[in-house]
Each structure stands twice: as C-alpha cells, then as structure tokens.
PDB file of C-alpha atoms and ligand atoms in Angstrom:
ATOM      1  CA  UNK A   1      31.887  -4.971  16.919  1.00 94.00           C
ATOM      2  CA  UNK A   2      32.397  -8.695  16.872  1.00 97.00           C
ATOM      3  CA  UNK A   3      29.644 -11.013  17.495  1.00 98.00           C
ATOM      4  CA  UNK A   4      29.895 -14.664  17.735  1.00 98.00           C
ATOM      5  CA  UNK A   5      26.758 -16.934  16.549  1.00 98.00           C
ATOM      6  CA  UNK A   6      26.910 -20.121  18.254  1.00 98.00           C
ATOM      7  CA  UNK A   7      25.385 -23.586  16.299  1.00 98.00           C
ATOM      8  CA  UNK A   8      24.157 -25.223  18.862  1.00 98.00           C
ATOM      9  CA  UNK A   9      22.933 -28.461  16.966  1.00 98.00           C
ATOM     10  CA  UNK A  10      24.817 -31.229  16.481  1.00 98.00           C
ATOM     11  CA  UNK A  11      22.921 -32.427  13.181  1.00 98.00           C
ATOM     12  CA  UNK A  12      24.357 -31.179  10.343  1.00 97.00           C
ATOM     13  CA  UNK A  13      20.923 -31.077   8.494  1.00 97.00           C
ATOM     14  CA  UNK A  14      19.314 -29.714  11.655  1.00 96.00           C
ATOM     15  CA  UNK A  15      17.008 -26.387  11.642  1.00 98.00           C
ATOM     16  CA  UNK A  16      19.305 -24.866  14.517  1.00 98.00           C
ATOM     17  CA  UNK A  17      22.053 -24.746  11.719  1.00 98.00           C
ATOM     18  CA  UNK A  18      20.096 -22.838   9.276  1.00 98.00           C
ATOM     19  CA  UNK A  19      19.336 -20.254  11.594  1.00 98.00           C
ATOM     20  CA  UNK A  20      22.661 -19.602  13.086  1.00 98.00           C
ATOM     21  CA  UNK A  21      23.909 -19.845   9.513  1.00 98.00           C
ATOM     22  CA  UNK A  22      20.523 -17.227   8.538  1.00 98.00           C
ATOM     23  CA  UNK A  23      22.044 -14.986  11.263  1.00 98.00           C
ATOM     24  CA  UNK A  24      25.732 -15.531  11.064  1.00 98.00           C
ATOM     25  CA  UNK A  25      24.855 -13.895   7.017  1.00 98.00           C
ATOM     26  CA  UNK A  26      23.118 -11.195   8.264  1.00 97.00           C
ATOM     27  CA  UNK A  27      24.837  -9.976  10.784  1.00 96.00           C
ATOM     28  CA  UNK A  28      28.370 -10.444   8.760  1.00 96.00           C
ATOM     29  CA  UNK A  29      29.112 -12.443  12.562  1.00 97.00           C
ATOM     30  CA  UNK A  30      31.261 -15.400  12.997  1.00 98.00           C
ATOM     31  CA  UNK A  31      29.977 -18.434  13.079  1.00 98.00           C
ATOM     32  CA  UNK A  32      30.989 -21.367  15.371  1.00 98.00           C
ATOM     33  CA  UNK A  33      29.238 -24.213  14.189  1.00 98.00           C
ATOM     34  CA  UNK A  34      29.139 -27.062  16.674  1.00 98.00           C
ATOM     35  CA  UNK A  35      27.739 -29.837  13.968  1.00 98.00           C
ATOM     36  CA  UNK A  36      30.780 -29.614  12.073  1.00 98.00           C
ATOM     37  CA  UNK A  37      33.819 -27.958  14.495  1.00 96.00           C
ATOM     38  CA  UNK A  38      33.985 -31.766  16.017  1.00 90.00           C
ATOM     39  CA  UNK A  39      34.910 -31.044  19.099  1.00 96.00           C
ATOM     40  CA  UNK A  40      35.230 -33.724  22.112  1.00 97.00           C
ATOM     41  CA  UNK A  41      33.810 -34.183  25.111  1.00 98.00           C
ATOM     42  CA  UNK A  42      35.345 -31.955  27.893  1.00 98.00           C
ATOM     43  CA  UNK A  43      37.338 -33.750  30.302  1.00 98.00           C
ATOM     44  CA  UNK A  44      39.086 -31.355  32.012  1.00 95.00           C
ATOM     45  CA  UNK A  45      42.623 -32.852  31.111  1.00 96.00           C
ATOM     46  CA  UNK A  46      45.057 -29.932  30.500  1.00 93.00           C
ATOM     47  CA  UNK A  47      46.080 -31.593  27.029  1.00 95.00           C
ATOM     48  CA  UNK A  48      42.515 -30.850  25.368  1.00 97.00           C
ATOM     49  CA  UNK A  49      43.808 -27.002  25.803  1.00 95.00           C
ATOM     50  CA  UNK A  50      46.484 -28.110  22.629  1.00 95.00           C
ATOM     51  CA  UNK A  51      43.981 -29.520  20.668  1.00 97.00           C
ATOM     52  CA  UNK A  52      43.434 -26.761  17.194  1.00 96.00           C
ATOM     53  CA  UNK A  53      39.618 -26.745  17.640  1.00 97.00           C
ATOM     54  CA  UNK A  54      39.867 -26.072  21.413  1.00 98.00           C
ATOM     55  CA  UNK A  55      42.343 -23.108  20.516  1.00 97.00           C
ATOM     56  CA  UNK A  56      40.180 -21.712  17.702  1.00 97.00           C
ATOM     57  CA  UNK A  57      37.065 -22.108  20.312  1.00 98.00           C
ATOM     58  CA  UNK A  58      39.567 -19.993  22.793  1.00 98.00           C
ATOM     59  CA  UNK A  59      40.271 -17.412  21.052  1.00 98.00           C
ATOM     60  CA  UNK A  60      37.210 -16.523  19.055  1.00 98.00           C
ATOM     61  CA  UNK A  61      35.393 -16.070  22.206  1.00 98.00           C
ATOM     62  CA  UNK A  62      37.755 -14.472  24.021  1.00 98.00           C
ATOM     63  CA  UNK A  63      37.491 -11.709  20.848  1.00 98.00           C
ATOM     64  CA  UNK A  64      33.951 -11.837  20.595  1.00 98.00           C
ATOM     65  CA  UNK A  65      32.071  -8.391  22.120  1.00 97.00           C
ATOM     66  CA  UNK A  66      28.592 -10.185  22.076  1.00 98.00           C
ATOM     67  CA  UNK A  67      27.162 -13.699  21.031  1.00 98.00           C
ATOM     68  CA  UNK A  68      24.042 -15.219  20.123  1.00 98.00           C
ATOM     69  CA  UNK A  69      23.209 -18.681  21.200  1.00 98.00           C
ATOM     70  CA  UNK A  70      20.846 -21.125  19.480  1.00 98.00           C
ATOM     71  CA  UNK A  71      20.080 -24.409  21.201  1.00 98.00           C
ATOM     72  CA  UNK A  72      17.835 -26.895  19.916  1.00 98.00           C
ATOM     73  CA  UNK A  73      15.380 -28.213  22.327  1.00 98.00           C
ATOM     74  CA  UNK A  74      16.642 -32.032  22.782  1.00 98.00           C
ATOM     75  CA  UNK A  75      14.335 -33.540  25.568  1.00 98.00           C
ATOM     76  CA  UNK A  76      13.219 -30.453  27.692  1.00 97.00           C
ATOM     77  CA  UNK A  77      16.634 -28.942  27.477  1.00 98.00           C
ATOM     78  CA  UNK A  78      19.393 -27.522  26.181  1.00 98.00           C
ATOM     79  CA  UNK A  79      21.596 -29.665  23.258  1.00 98.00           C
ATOM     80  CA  UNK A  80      24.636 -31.584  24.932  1.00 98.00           C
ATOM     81  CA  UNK A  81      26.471 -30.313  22.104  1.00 98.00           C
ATOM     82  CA  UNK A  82      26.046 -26.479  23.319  1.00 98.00           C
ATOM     83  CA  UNK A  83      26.554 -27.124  27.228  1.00 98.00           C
ATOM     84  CA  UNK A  84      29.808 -29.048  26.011  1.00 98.00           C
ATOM     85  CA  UNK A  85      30.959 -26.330  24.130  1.00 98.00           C
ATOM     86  CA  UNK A  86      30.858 -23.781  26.988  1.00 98.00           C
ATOM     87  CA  UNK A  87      32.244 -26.028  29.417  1.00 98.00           C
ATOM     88  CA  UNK A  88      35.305 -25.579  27.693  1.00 98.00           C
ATOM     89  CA  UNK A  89      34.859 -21.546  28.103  1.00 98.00           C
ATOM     90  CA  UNK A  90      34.398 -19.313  31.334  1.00 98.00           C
ATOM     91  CA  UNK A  91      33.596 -16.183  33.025  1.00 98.00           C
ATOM     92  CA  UNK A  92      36.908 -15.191  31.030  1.00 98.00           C
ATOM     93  CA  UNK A  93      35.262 -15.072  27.682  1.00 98.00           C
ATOM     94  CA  UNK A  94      31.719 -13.762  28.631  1.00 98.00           C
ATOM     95  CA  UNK A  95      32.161 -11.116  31.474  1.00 97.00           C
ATOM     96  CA  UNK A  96      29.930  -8.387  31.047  1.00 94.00           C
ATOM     97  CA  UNK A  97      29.299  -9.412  27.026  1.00 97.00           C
ATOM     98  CA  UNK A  98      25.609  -9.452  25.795  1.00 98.00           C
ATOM     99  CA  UNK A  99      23.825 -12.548  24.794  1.00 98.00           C
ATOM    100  CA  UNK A 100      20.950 -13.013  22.719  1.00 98.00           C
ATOM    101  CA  UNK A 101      19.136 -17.018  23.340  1.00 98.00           C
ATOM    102  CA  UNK A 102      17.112 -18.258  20.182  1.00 98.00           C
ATOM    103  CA  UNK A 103      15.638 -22.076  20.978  1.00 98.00           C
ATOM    104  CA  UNK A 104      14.843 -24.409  17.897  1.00 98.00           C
ATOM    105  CA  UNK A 105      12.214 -26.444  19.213  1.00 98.00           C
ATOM    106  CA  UNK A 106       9.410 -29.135  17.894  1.00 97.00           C
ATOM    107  CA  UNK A 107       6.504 -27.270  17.875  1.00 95.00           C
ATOM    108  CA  UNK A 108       4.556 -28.816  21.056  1.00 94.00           C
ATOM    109  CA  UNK A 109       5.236 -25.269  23.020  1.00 91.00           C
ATOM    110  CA  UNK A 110       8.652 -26.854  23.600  1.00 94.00           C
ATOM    111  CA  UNK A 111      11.630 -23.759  23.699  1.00 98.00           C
ATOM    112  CA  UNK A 112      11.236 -22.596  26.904  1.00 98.00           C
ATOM    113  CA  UNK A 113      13.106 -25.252  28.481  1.00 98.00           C
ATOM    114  CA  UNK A 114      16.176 -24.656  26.826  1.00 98.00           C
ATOM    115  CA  UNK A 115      15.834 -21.029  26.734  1.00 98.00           C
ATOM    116  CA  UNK A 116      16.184 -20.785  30.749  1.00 98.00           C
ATOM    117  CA  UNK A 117      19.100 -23.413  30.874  1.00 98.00           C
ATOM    118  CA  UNK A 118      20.580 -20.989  28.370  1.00 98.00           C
ATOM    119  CA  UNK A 119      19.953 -17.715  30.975  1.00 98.00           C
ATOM    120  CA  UNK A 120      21.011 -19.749  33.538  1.00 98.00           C
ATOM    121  CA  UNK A 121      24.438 -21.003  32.050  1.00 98.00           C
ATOM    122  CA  UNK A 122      24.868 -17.582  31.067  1.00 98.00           C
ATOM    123  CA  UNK A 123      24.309 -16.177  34.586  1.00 98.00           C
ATOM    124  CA  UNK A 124      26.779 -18.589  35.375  1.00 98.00           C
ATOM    125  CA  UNK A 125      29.060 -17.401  32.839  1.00 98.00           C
ATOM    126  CA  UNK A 126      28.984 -13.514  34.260  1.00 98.00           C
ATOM    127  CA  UNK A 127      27.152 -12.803  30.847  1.00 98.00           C
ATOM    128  CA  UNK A 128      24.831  -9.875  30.109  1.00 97.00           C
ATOM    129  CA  UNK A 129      21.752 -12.151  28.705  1.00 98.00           C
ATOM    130  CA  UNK A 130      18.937  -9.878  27.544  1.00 98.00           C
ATOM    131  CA  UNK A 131      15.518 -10.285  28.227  1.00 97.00           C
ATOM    132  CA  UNK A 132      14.522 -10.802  24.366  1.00 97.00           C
ATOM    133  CA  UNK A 133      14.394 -14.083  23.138  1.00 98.00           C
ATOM    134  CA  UNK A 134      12.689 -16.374  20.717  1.00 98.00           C
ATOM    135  CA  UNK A 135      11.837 -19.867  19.693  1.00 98.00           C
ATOM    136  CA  UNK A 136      11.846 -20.707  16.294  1.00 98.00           C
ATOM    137  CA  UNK A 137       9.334 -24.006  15.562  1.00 98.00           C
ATOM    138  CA  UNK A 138       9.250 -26.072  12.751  1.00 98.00           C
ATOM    139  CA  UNK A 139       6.478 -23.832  10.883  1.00 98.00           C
ATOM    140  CA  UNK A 140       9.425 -20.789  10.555  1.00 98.00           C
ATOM    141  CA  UNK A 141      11.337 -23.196   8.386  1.00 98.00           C
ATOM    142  CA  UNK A 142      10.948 -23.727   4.422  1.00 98.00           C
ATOM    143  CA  UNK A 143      13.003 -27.140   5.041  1.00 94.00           C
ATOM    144  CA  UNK A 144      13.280 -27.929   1.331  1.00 95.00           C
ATOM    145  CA  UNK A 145      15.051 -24.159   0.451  1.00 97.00           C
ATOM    146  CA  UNK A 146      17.158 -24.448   3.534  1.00 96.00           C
ATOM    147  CA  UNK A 147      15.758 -21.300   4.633  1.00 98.00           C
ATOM    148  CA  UNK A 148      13.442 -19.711   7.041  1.00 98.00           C
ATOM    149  CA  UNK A 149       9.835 -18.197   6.455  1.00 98.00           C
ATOM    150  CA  UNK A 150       9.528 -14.569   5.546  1.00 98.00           C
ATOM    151  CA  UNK A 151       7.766 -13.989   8.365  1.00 98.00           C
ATOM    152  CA  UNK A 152      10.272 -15.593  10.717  1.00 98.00           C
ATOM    153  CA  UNK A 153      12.607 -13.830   9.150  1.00 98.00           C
ATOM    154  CA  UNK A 154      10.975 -10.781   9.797  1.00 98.00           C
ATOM    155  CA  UNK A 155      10.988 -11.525  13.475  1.00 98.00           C
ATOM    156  CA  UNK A 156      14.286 -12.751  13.703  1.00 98.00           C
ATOM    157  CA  UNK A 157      15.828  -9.405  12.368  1.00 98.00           C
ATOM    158  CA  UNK A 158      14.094  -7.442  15.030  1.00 98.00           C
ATOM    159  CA  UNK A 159      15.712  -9.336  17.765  1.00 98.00           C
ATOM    160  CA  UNK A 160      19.213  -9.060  16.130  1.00 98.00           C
ATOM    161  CA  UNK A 161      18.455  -4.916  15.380  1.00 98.00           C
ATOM    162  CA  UNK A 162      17.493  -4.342  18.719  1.00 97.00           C
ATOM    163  CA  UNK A 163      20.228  -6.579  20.255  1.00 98.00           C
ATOM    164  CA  UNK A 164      22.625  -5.148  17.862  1.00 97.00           C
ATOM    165  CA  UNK A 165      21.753  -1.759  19.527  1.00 96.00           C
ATOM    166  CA  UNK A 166      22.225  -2.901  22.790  1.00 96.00           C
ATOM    167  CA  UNK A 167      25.279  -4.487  21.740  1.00 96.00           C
ATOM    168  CA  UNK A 168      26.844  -1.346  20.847  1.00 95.00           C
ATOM    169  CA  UNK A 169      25.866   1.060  23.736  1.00 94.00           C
ATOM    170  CA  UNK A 170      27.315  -1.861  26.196  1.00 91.00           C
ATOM    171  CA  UNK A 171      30.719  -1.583  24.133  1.00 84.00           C
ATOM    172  CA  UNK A 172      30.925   1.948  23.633  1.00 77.00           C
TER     173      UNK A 172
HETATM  174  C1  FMN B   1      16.780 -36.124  20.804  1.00 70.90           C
HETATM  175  C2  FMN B   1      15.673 -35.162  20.514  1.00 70.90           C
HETATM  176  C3  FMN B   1      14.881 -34.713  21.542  1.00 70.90           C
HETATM  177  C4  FMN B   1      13.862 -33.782  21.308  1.00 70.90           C
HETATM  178  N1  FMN B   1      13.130 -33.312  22.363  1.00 70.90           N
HETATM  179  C5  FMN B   1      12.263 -32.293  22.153  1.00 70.90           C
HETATM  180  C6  FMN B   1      11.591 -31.690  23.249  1.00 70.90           C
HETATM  181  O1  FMN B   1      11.736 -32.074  24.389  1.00 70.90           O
HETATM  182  N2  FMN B   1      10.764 -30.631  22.991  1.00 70.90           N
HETATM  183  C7  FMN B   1      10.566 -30.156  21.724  1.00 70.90           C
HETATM  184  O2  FMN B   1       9.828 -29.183  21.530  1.00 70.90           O
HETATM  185  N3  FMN B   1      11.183 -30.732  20.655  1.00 70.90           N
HETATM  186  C8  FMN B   1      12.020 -31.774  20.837  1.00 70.90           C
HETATM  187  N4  FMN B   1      12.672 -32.338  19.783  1.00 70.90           N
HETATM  188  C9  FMN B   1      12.439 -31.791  18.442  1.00 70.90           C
HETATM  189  C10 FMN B   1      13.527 -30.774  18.116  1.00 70.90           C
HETATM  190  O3  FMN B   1      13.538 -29.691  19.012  1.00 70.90           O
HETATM  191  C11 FMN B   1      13.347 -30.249  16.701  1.00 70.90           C
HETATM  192  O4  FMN B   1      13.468 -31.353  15.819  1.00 70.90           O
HETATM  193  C12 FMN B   1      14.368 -29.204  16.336  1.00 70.90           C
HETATM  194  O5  FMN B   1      14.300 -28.956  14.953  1.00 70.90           O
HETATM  195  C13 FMN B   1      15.757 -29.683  16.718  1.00 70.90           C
HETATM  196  O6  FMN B   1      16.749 -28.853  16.216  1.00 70.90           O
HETATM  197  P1  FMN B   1      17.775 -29.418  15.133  1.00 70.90           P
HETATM  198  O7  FMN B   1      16.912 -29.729  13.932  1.00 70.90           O
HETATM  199  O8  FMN B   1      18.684 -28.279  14.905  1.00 70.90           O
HETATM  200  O9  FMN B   1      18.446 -30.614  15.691  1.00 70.90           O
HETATM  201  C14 FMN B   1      13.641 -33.312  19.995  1.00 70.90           C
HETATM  202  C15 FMN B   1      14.433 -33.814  18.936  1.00 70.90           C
HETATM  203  C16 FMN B   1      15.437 -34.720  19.193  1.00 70.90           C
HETATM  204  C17 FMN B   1      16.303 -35.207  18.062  1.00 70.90           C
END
C-alpha cells in the first residue's frame, strides 16, 4: 500500500516538517515536502500542468492509496502552502482514499482550526477523512534533536497503526 505524507509547512526549520519527516520514516511512505518541492502559486493556466514539480505532484497522488496531511496552524487556519498544494489536485487523486489530519499548532489550544479546514477540503476532495486526528504542540517537540518527545511519539504511532489498518481493509 502506498501512502503519501504531505509537509504542509512552508519553513524549512518548521515542527510540521519533522513530523511528516518522523512519519514519512516510519511508515516507509513518501514524502511530499511542501518547504522544499517549491512549487508556485496555482493559477489555473494550463502551462503550470508542464512544469516537473507539478508532474511529480500529479502523479504521486494519483498513485497514492491513502495520505496523511499535516498543516501547521498559521492564523486560525490551515498553511497557504497546503491549500495551494491541493488546489493543484482533485477529486481525481483522492476519491474514496483515506486521510489521516495531524495539525502543528502553538500551544494556545490552537489545532482545531486547521484540522476542520483540513476535513472540509477533504470532503471537498471526495476523500475518506477519518475521525482520528491529532495536534501536535510545541511541548511534543525536542527542537534541538530535531525530533519529537517519546511520548508524542507514542501517540503518533497509534494514529498511524490504527489508520494503517483502516487503510488496508478500504484497499483490499
Ligand atoms: C504566521 C503564523 C501564524 C500563526 N498562527 C497561529 C495560530 O493562529 N494558532 C496557533 O496555535 N499557533 C499559531 N502559530 C504558531 C504555529 O502554529 C507554530 O509555530 C507551529 O510550530 C507552526 O508550524 P511550523 O513550525 O511547521 O511552521 C502561528 C505561526 C505563524 C508563523
């Protein structure tokens, strides 16, 4: 089964990275990383379709059985980078996939907000989003290792096992 983790920071040194990268590892899953794929702002002009990032975007999700999305939470929302990326995708790429929503947020009970954007765009999108989902605050980090906390990591692998699961039945 192929999943697709989706980077859904911008910032290169942001926290959202070292998730999707913490997940991306563990789950052997591709990564799409949006802080350093570069790609530009969808206009909707039929030559952005040529462009090698925009292909590799393409066809990666079109592969993908399931995908986990990780947003940070950039002024009650969703990042600009993320909502970007999947306006260049459609119903096409996510019909009846699963998706699991993870929100890196500031630690002021921020998260939520970007976590129902996420359902909703996903909704949009025809995709299966499940009902699990978690935000990750600034206390799950060890920023200086790059890594998160054992016992976010802990938490973290229960949502992928039982997505994984789910994952699996749905493609059987
Ligand atoms: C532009 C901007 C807006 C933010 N707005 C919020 C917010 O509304 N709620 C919140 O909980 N945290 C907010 N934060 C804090 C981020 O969610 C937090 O720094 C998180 O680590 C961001 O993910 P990143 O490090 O991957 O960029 C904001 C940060 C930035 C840079």
């Amino acid at each position: 089964m192929k999943i697709v983790v989706i980077n859904g920071t911008p910032r290169k040194y942001g926290r959202t990275r070292i998730a999707a990268k913490h997940m991306a590892d563990t789950l052997n899953a591709h990564l799409i990383d949006l802080s350093t794929m570069d790609l530009p702002m969808f206009n909707g002009d039929k030559d952005q379709s040529s462009l090698a990032n925009v292909q590799l975007l393409d066809e990666t999700a079109r592969e993908a059985d399931a995908f986990i999305w990780l947003s940070p939470e950039y002024h009650g929302g969703l990042s600009g980078a993320l909502k970007n990326c999947l306006d260049f995708l459609n119903g096409d790429h996510f019909k009846q996939k699963p998706v699991l929503l993870f929100s890196v947020a500031g630690g002021g009970k921020g998260g939520i907000n970007s976590l129902n954007q996420m359902r909703l765009i996903g909704r949009a999108l025809y995709a299966h989003v499940v009902p699990n989902q978690m935000v990750l605050d600034p206390h799950c980090f060890i920023r200086e290792e790059n890594r998160l906390t054992e016992e976010a990591a802990e938490k973290v692998q229960s949502n992928l096992d039982e997505f994984k699961q789910f994952a699996e039945r749905m493609t059987r």
